[in-house]
Amino acid sequence: MRVSLNPQFLNYDPVCDSGINVGFNNQEQTVGPGESKKYLWYADREYGPCIIQSFGDMRNHRYHGLFGAVVIEPAGALWYKNDSCRKALYDDEAVITAPGVESFRECVVMVQNGIRMLDEKGEIVKTIREEEGEQIDAEDTGEKGYNYRSERFANRLKRDSEISRIFSSRIHGDPATPLFKAYPGDRVIFRTMMPADKPRNVGFHIHGHQWREQPLDPFSRVIPLQGGISIGNTFNMELKEGASCPGDYLYRSGSLKWDVESGMWGIFRVQKQSIGCKCKNACRKMWRRICRNK
């Protein structure tokens, strides 16, 4: 089976670097087992999240999780692992610094709705089942999660059947979905996108926080939930006034009944900033200035 890479928003030569075989174009855009190909893409501005997908088989590849993202940062940006000076190239969360730009924490969320998901035993997860011979609606097949991960209620209820404690990390531990961290007042941008797989819309909500619906419009309305997220949508959600007071905040789908119980939720943890953290942050900022001046 042949696969390819195609980037959202970026510029490229459509004959050589699109990842799409079209008509009589004489450049093969896909690769098979054991083959390789280089693509040349160009970013002309800061786009934030750009979905990457395969055009070798649009239906089956996406359903099996063959998708990803490239995040286009401000020019000259450097990115670091949370609370350290180590580079962060492939993390869900990073601290971004760039010349002339206020540093910010970046949380990358890929919304998955309707993908083929396996449990820890390697068995296919099936939330929706046939009842009394009635066929399953194709729009309801597949599973849900964020960044290839899911925290289903069914698994938690096996350990503790009390529904009021379903979100408790003290009882169940932190969820398998990404755990994002920040300090009060930090500038935080959620890079949110939906690369797969079915056209039923979902929402995205961050408890205790709001953001401008149109990030570049200072007069845009402020919202606590982004609705109408479907395949191919991307959003840059910069939290208004930064991270809130210390505590754990849910980020989740806007639909509790079908999505959240199937695993579309996680935790945004705002931590208290101790004296040690303040000293570490001051040293980190000094180190970054030194690195930029080299």
Short mmCIF file of C-alpha atoms in Angstrom, two decimals:
data_model
loop_
_atom_site.label_atom_id
_atom_site.label_comp_id
_atom_site.label_asym_id
_atom_site.label_seq_id
_atom_site.Cartn_x
_atom_site.Cartn_y
_atom_site.Cartn_z
CA MET A 1 0.00 0.00 0.00
CA ARG A 2 1.37 3.41 -0.97
CA VAL A 3 1.38 6.50 1.27
CA SER A 4 2.26 10.18 0.96
CA LEU A 5 2.43 13.46 2.88
CA ASN A 6 0.37 16.54 2.14
CA PRO A 7 0.55 19.69 4.33
CA GLN A 8 -2.31 22.07 5.01
CA PHE A 9 -1.75 25.79 4.21
CA LEU A 10 1.92 25.50 3.19
CA ASN A 11 3.28 26.38 -0.25
CA TYR A 12 4.83 23.74 -2.52
CA ASP A 13 5.30 22.71 -6.14
CA PRO A 14 2.08 20.74 -6.85
CA VAL A 15 3.81 18.54 -9.42
CA CYS A 16 6.70 17.49 -7.16
CA ASP A 17 5.81 18.05 -3.51
CA SER A 18 2.04 17.84 -3.00
CA GLY A 19 1.83 14.16 -2.10
CA ILE A 20 -1.02 13.81 -4.62
CA ASN A 21 -0.93 11.87 -7.89
CA VAL A 22 -3.03 13.84 -10.38
CA GLY A 23 -3.75 13.03 -14.03
CA PHE A 24 -0.70 12.70 -16.27
CA ASN A 25 1.76 14.48 -13.95
CA ASN A 26 5.04 12.60 -14.39
CA GLN A 27 6.26 12.88 -10.78
CA GLU A 28 5.34 10.00 -8.46
CA GLN A 29 4.09 11.53 -5.20
CA THR A 30 3.61 8.41 -3.07
CA VAL A 31 5.96 5.78 -1.67
CA GLY A 32 5.64 2.05 -1.11
CA PRO A 33 7.34 -0.25 1.42
CA GLY A 34 11.10 0.31 1.46
CA GLU A 35 10.90 3.49 -0.65
CA SER A 36 11.55 7.09 0.40
CA LYS A 37 10.79 10.58 -0.87
CA LYS A 38 11.66 14.12 0.18
CA TYR A 39 9.08 16.91 -0.01
CA LEU A 40 9.93 20.61 -0.06
CA TRP A 41 7.39 22.89 1.64
CA TYR A 42 7.53 26.60 2.39
CA ALA A 43 5.82 28.56 5.17
CA ASP A 44 5.36 32.24 4.31
CA ARG A 45 3.96 33.25 7.72
CA GLU A 46 3.05 31.98 11.19
CA TYR A 47 0.15 29.62 10.61
CA GLY A 48 0.13 27.70 13.87
CA PRO A 49 -1.14 24.13 13.34
CA CYS A 50 -1.10 22.65 9.84
CA ILE A 51 -2.57 19.18 9.43
CA ILE A 52 -0.47 16.58 7.58
CA GLN A 53 -2.25 13.69 5.90
CA SER A 54 -1.70 10.92 3.35
CA PHE A 55 -3.34 11.03 -0.08
CA GLY A 56 -2.34 7.44 -0.84
CA ASP A 57 -5.75 6.32 0.47
CA MET A 58 -7.83 9.15 1.91
CA ARG A 59 -10.38 6.93 3.64
CA ASN A 60 -8.44 4.05 5.16
CA HIS A 61 -5.20 5.81 6.05
CA ARG A 62 -6.94 8.48 8.08
CA TYR A 63 -9.20 5.97 9.82
CA HIS A 64 -6.14 3.99 10.94
CA GLY A 65 -4.45 7.09 12.40
CA LEU A 66 -2.10 8.09 9.57
CA PHE A 67 -2.13 11.83 10.15
CA GLY A 68 -0.13 14.41 12.06
CA ALA A 69 0.66 18.10 12.26
CA VAL A 70 3.42 20.60 11.71
CA VAL A 71 3.21 23.81 13.78
CA ILE A 72 4.50 26.97 12.09
CA GLU A 73 5.93 29.23 14.79
CA PRO A 74 7.01 32.91 14.62
CA ALA A 75 10.20 33.56 12.63
CA GLY A 76 13.36 32.76 14.60
CA ALA A 77 11.47 30.80 17.25
CA LEU A 78 13.09 28.38 19.67
CA TRP A 79 11.09 25.78 21.55
CA TYR A 80 11.82 24.08 24.85
CA LYS A 81 10.43 21.30 26.98
CA ASN A 82 8.20 22.42 29.81
CA ASP A 83 10.24 23.62 32.82
CA SER A 84 13.64 22.89 31.25
CA CYS A 85 16.20 24.18 28.75
CA ARG A 86 16.04 21.03 26.61
CA LYS A 87 14.76 21.34 23.05
CA ALA A 88 11.21 20.06 22.44
CA LEU A 89 10.69 19.01 18.83
CA TYR A 90 7.90 16.44 19.07
CA ASP A 91 6.12 17.16 22.37
CA ASP A 92 2.44 17.88 22.99
CA GLU A 93 3.49 20.99 24.93
CA ALA A 94 6.42 23.38 24.59
CA VAL A 95 7.58 26.84 25.64
CA ILE A 96 8.07 29.03 22.55
CA THR A 97 10.41 32.03 22.43
CA ALA A 98 11.07 34.28 19.42
CA PRO A 99 12.61 37.71 18.76
CA GLY A 100 10.10 40.51 19.35
CA VAL A 101 7.41 38.09 20.58
CA GLU A 102 6.25 37.49 24.13
CA SER A 103 7.15 33.92 25.11
CA PHE A 104 4.22 31.54 25.44
CA ARG A 105 3.29 27.98 26.31
CA GLU A 106 1.91 25.99 23.42
CA CYS A 107 -0.49 23.06 23.85
CA VAL A 108 -1.11 20.99 20.72
CA VAL A 109 -4.41 19.07 20.57
CA MET A 110 -5.37 16.77 17.70
CA VAL A 111 -9.08 15.95 18.00
CA GLN A 112 -9.88 12.42 16.83
CA ASN A 113 -13.43 11.34 16.14
CA GLY A 114 -14.14 8.02 14.43
CA ILE A 115 -10.71 6.38 14.22
CA ARG A 116 -9.71 2.75 14.66
CA MET A 117 -8.54 2.46 18.26
CA LEU A 118 -7.03 -0.55 20.04
CA ASP A 119 -7.01 -1.22 23.78
CA GLU A 120 -3.94 -2.28 25.80
CA LYS A 121 -4.60 -5.91 24.79
CA GLY A 122 -4.50 -4.99 21.10
CA GLU A 123 -8.25 -5.51 20.64
CA ILE A 124 -10.47 -3.11 18.72
CA VAL A 125 -12.48 -0.78 20.97
CA LYS A 126 -16.20 -0.73 20.13
CA THR A 127 -18.35 1.77 21.99
CA ILE A 128 -21.29 1.44 19.58
CA ARG A 129 -22.71 -2.06 19.15
CA GLU A 130 -25.54 -3.58 17.13
CA GLU A 131 -28.73 -3.99 19.12
CA GLU A 132 -31.54 -6.35 18.17
CA GLY A 133 -30.17 -6.78 14.66
CA GLU A 134 -30.17 -3.05 13.92
CA GLN A 135 -27.17 -2.00 11.82
CA ILE A 136 -24.74 0.57 13.21
CA ASP A 137 -24.92 3.96 11.52
CA ALA A 138 -21.63 4.48 9.65
CA GLU A 139 -21.45 7.97 11.15
CA ASP A 140 -21.26 6.45 14.65
CA THR A 141 -18.45 3.96 14.05
CA GLY A 142 -14.89 4.47 15.29
CA GLU A 143 -13.59 5.90 18.54
CA LYS A 144 -12.70 9.25 20.05
CA GLY A 145 -9.71 10.84 21.74
CA TYR A 146 -6.92 13.43 21.67
CA ASN A 147 -3.40 12.92 20.28
CA TYR A 148 -3.91 9.17 19.75
CA ARG A 149 -5.01 8.78 23.37
CA SER A 150 -8.32 8.35 25.15
CA GLU A 151 -9.58 8.17 28.75
CA ARG A 152 -12.84 6.25 28.63
CA PHE A 153 -15.33 6.30 31.49
CA ALA A 154 -15.87 2.52 31.16
CA ASN A 155 -12.31 1.78 32.24
CA ARG A 156 -12.50 4.12 35.23
CA LEU A 157 -15.85 2.76 36.38
CA LYS A 158 -14.32 -0.72 36.57
CA ARG A 159 -11.97 0.58 39.27
CA ASP A 160 -14.49 2.77 41.09
CA SER A 161 -18.18 2.71 40.21
CA GLU A 162 -18.95 6.06 41.89
CA ILE A 163 -19.67 8.41 38.96
CA SER A 164 -19.09 11.52 41.11
CA ARG A 165 -15.39 10.55 41.33
CA ILE A 166 -14.95 9.83 37.63
CA PHE A 167 -12.59 12.79 37.02
CA SER A 168 -10.59 12.37 40.25
CA SER A 169 -6.84 11.91 39.76
CA ARG A 170 -6.57 10.92 43.42
CA ILE A 171 -8.80 7.91 42.75
CA HIS A 172 -7.89 7.00 39.17
CA GLY A 173 -4.58 8.76 38.52
CA ASP A 174 -4.10 11.34 35.77
CA PRO A 175 -5.82 10.54 32.45
CA ALA A 176 -3.97 8.98 29.51
CA THR A 177 -4.73 12.05 27.40
CA PRO A 178 -2.10 14.86 27.36
CA LEU A 179 -1.59 16.60 30.71
CA PHE A 180 -0.86 20.25 29.93
CA LYS A 181 0.84 22.41 32.59
CA ALA A 182 1.27 26.13 33.14
CA TYR A 183 1.74 28.73 35.88
CA PRO A 184 -0.79 31.45 36.78
CA GLY A 185 -0.69 34.32 34.29
CA ASP A 186 1.37 32.41 31.69
CA ARG A 187 0.59 33.24 28.10
CA VAL A 188 -0.94 29.99 26.74
CA ILE A 189 -2.03 29.09 23.20
CA PHE A 190 -3.95 25.90 22.47
CA ARG A 191 -3.19 24.79 18.89
CA THR A 192 -6.30 22.74 18.23
CA MET A 193 -7.16 20.81 15.06
CA MET A 194 -9.25 17.88 13.81
CA PRO A 195 -7.41 15.72 11.26
CA ALA A 196 -9.79 12.73 11.29
CA ASP A 197 -12.09 11.06 10.67
CA LYS A 198 -15.85 11.54 10.24
CA PRO A 199 -17.89 14.67 9.51
CA ARG A 200 -19.86 14.81 12.77
CA ASN A 201 -18.87 18.10 14.40
CA VAL A 202 -17.48 18.32 17.91
CA GLY A 203 -16.73 21.19 20.29
CA PHE A 204 -13.73 22.07 22.46
CA HIS A 205 -14.06 23.60 25.91
CA ILE A 206 -11.45 24.61 28.51
CA HIS A 207 -13.01 25.03 31.94
CA GLY A 208 -12.28 28.30 33.72
CA HIS A 209 -10.78 29.99 30.63
CA GLN A 210 -11.86 32.01 27.62
CA TRP A 211 -10.31 33.17 24.35
CA ARG A 212 -11.10 35.42 21.37
CA GLU A 213 -13.03 33.64 18.64
CA GLN A 214 -10.97 35.50 16.02
CA PRO A 215 -7.42 35.72 17.46
CA LEU A 216 -6.26 38.61 15.27
CA ASP A 217 -9.38 40.75 15.82
CA PRO A 218 -9.19 42.80 19.06
CA PHE A 219 -12.98 43.35 18.83
CA SER A 220 -13.79 39.67 18.44
CA ARG A 221 -16.23 38.15 20.87
CA VAL A 222 -14.74 36.15 23.75
CA ILE A 223 -15.88 32.53 23.98
CA PRO A 224 -15.41 29.64 26.46
CA LEU A 225 -16.18 26.91 23.90
CA GLN A 226 -15.29 26.47 20.23
CA GLY A 227 -18.07 24.72 18.37
CA GLY A 228 -18.38 23.37 14.85
CA ILE A 229 -15.01 21.58 14.78
CA SER A 230 -14.88 19.19 11.83
CA ILE A 231 -12.30 17.52 9.60
CA GLY A 232 -9.64 19.97 8.43
CA ASN A 233 -10.43 22.72 10.96
CA THR A 234 -7.58 24.34 12.89
CA PHE A 235 -7.74 26.91 15.70
CA ASN A 236 -5.26 29.06 17.64
CA MET A 237 -6.88 29.62 21.03
CA GLU A 238 -4.91 32.12 23.12
CA LEU A 239 -6.28 32.15 26.66
CA LYS A 240 -7.57 35.55 27.69
CA GLU A 241 -5.42 36.91 30.56
CA GLY A 242 -3.35 33.73 30.45
CA ALA A 243 -3.59 30.69 32.70
CA SER A 244 -5.99 31.09 35.61
CA CYS A 245 -5.40 30.49 39.33
CA PRO A 246 -3.77 27.22 40.46
CA GLY A 247 -5.84 24.08 40.04
CA ASP A 248 -6.87 21.37 37.59
CA TYR A 249 -9.18 22.38 34.72
CA LEU A 250 -10.90 20.05 32.29
CA TYR A 251 -10.41 20.46 28.58
CA ARG A 252 -13.01 18.42 26.76
CA SER A 253 -15.50 18.02 23.96
CA GLY A 254 -18.69 20.05 24.24
CA SER A 255 -20.77 16.84 24.17
CA LEU A 256 -20.80 15.08 27.53
CA LYS A 257 -23.02 12.14 26.62
CA TRP A 258 -21.26 10.77 23.54
CA ASP A 259 -17.77 12.27 23.48
CA VAL A 260 -16.53 12.85 27.02
CA GLU A 261 -17.63 9.44 28.30
CA SER A 262 -15.84 7.90 25.31
CA GLY A 263 -12.55 9.54 26.30
CA MET A 264 -12.49 13.04 24.79
CA TRP A 265 -11.25 14.90 27.86
CA GLY A 266 -8.04 15.76 29.68
CA ILE A 267 -6.51 18.05 32.30
CA PHE A 268 -4.97 21.51 32.01
CA ARG A 269 -3.01 21.86 35.28
CA VAL A 270 -2.13 25.34 36.55
CA GLN A 271 0.59 24.96 39.15
CA LYS A 272 1.65 27.15 42.04
CA GLN A 273 4.90 28.92 41.32
CA SER A 274 7.31 28.28 44.20
CA ILE A 275 10.46 30.28 44.89
CA GLY A 276 12.44 27.46 43.28
CA CYS A 277 10.30 27.70 40.13
CA LYS A 278 10.77 31.46 39.97
CA CYS A 279 14.55 31.07 40.21
CA LYS A 280 14.49 28.31 37.58
CA ASN A 281 12.40 30.48 35.23
CA ALA A 282 14.76 33.43 35.68
CA CYS A 283 17.76 31.22 34.88
CA ARG A 284 15.97 29.75 31.88
CA LYS A 285 15.17 33.20 30.48
CA MET A 286 18.79 34.27 30.93
CA TRP A 287 20.02 31.10 29.23
CA ARG A 288 17.70 31.66 26.25
CA ARG A 289 18.95 35.20 25.82
CA ILE A 290 22.51 33.87 25.79
CA CYS A 291 21.58 31.18 23.22
CA ARG A 292 19.91 33.75 20.94
CA ASN A 293 22.95 36.04 21.08
CA LYS A 294 25.40 33.32 20.06
#
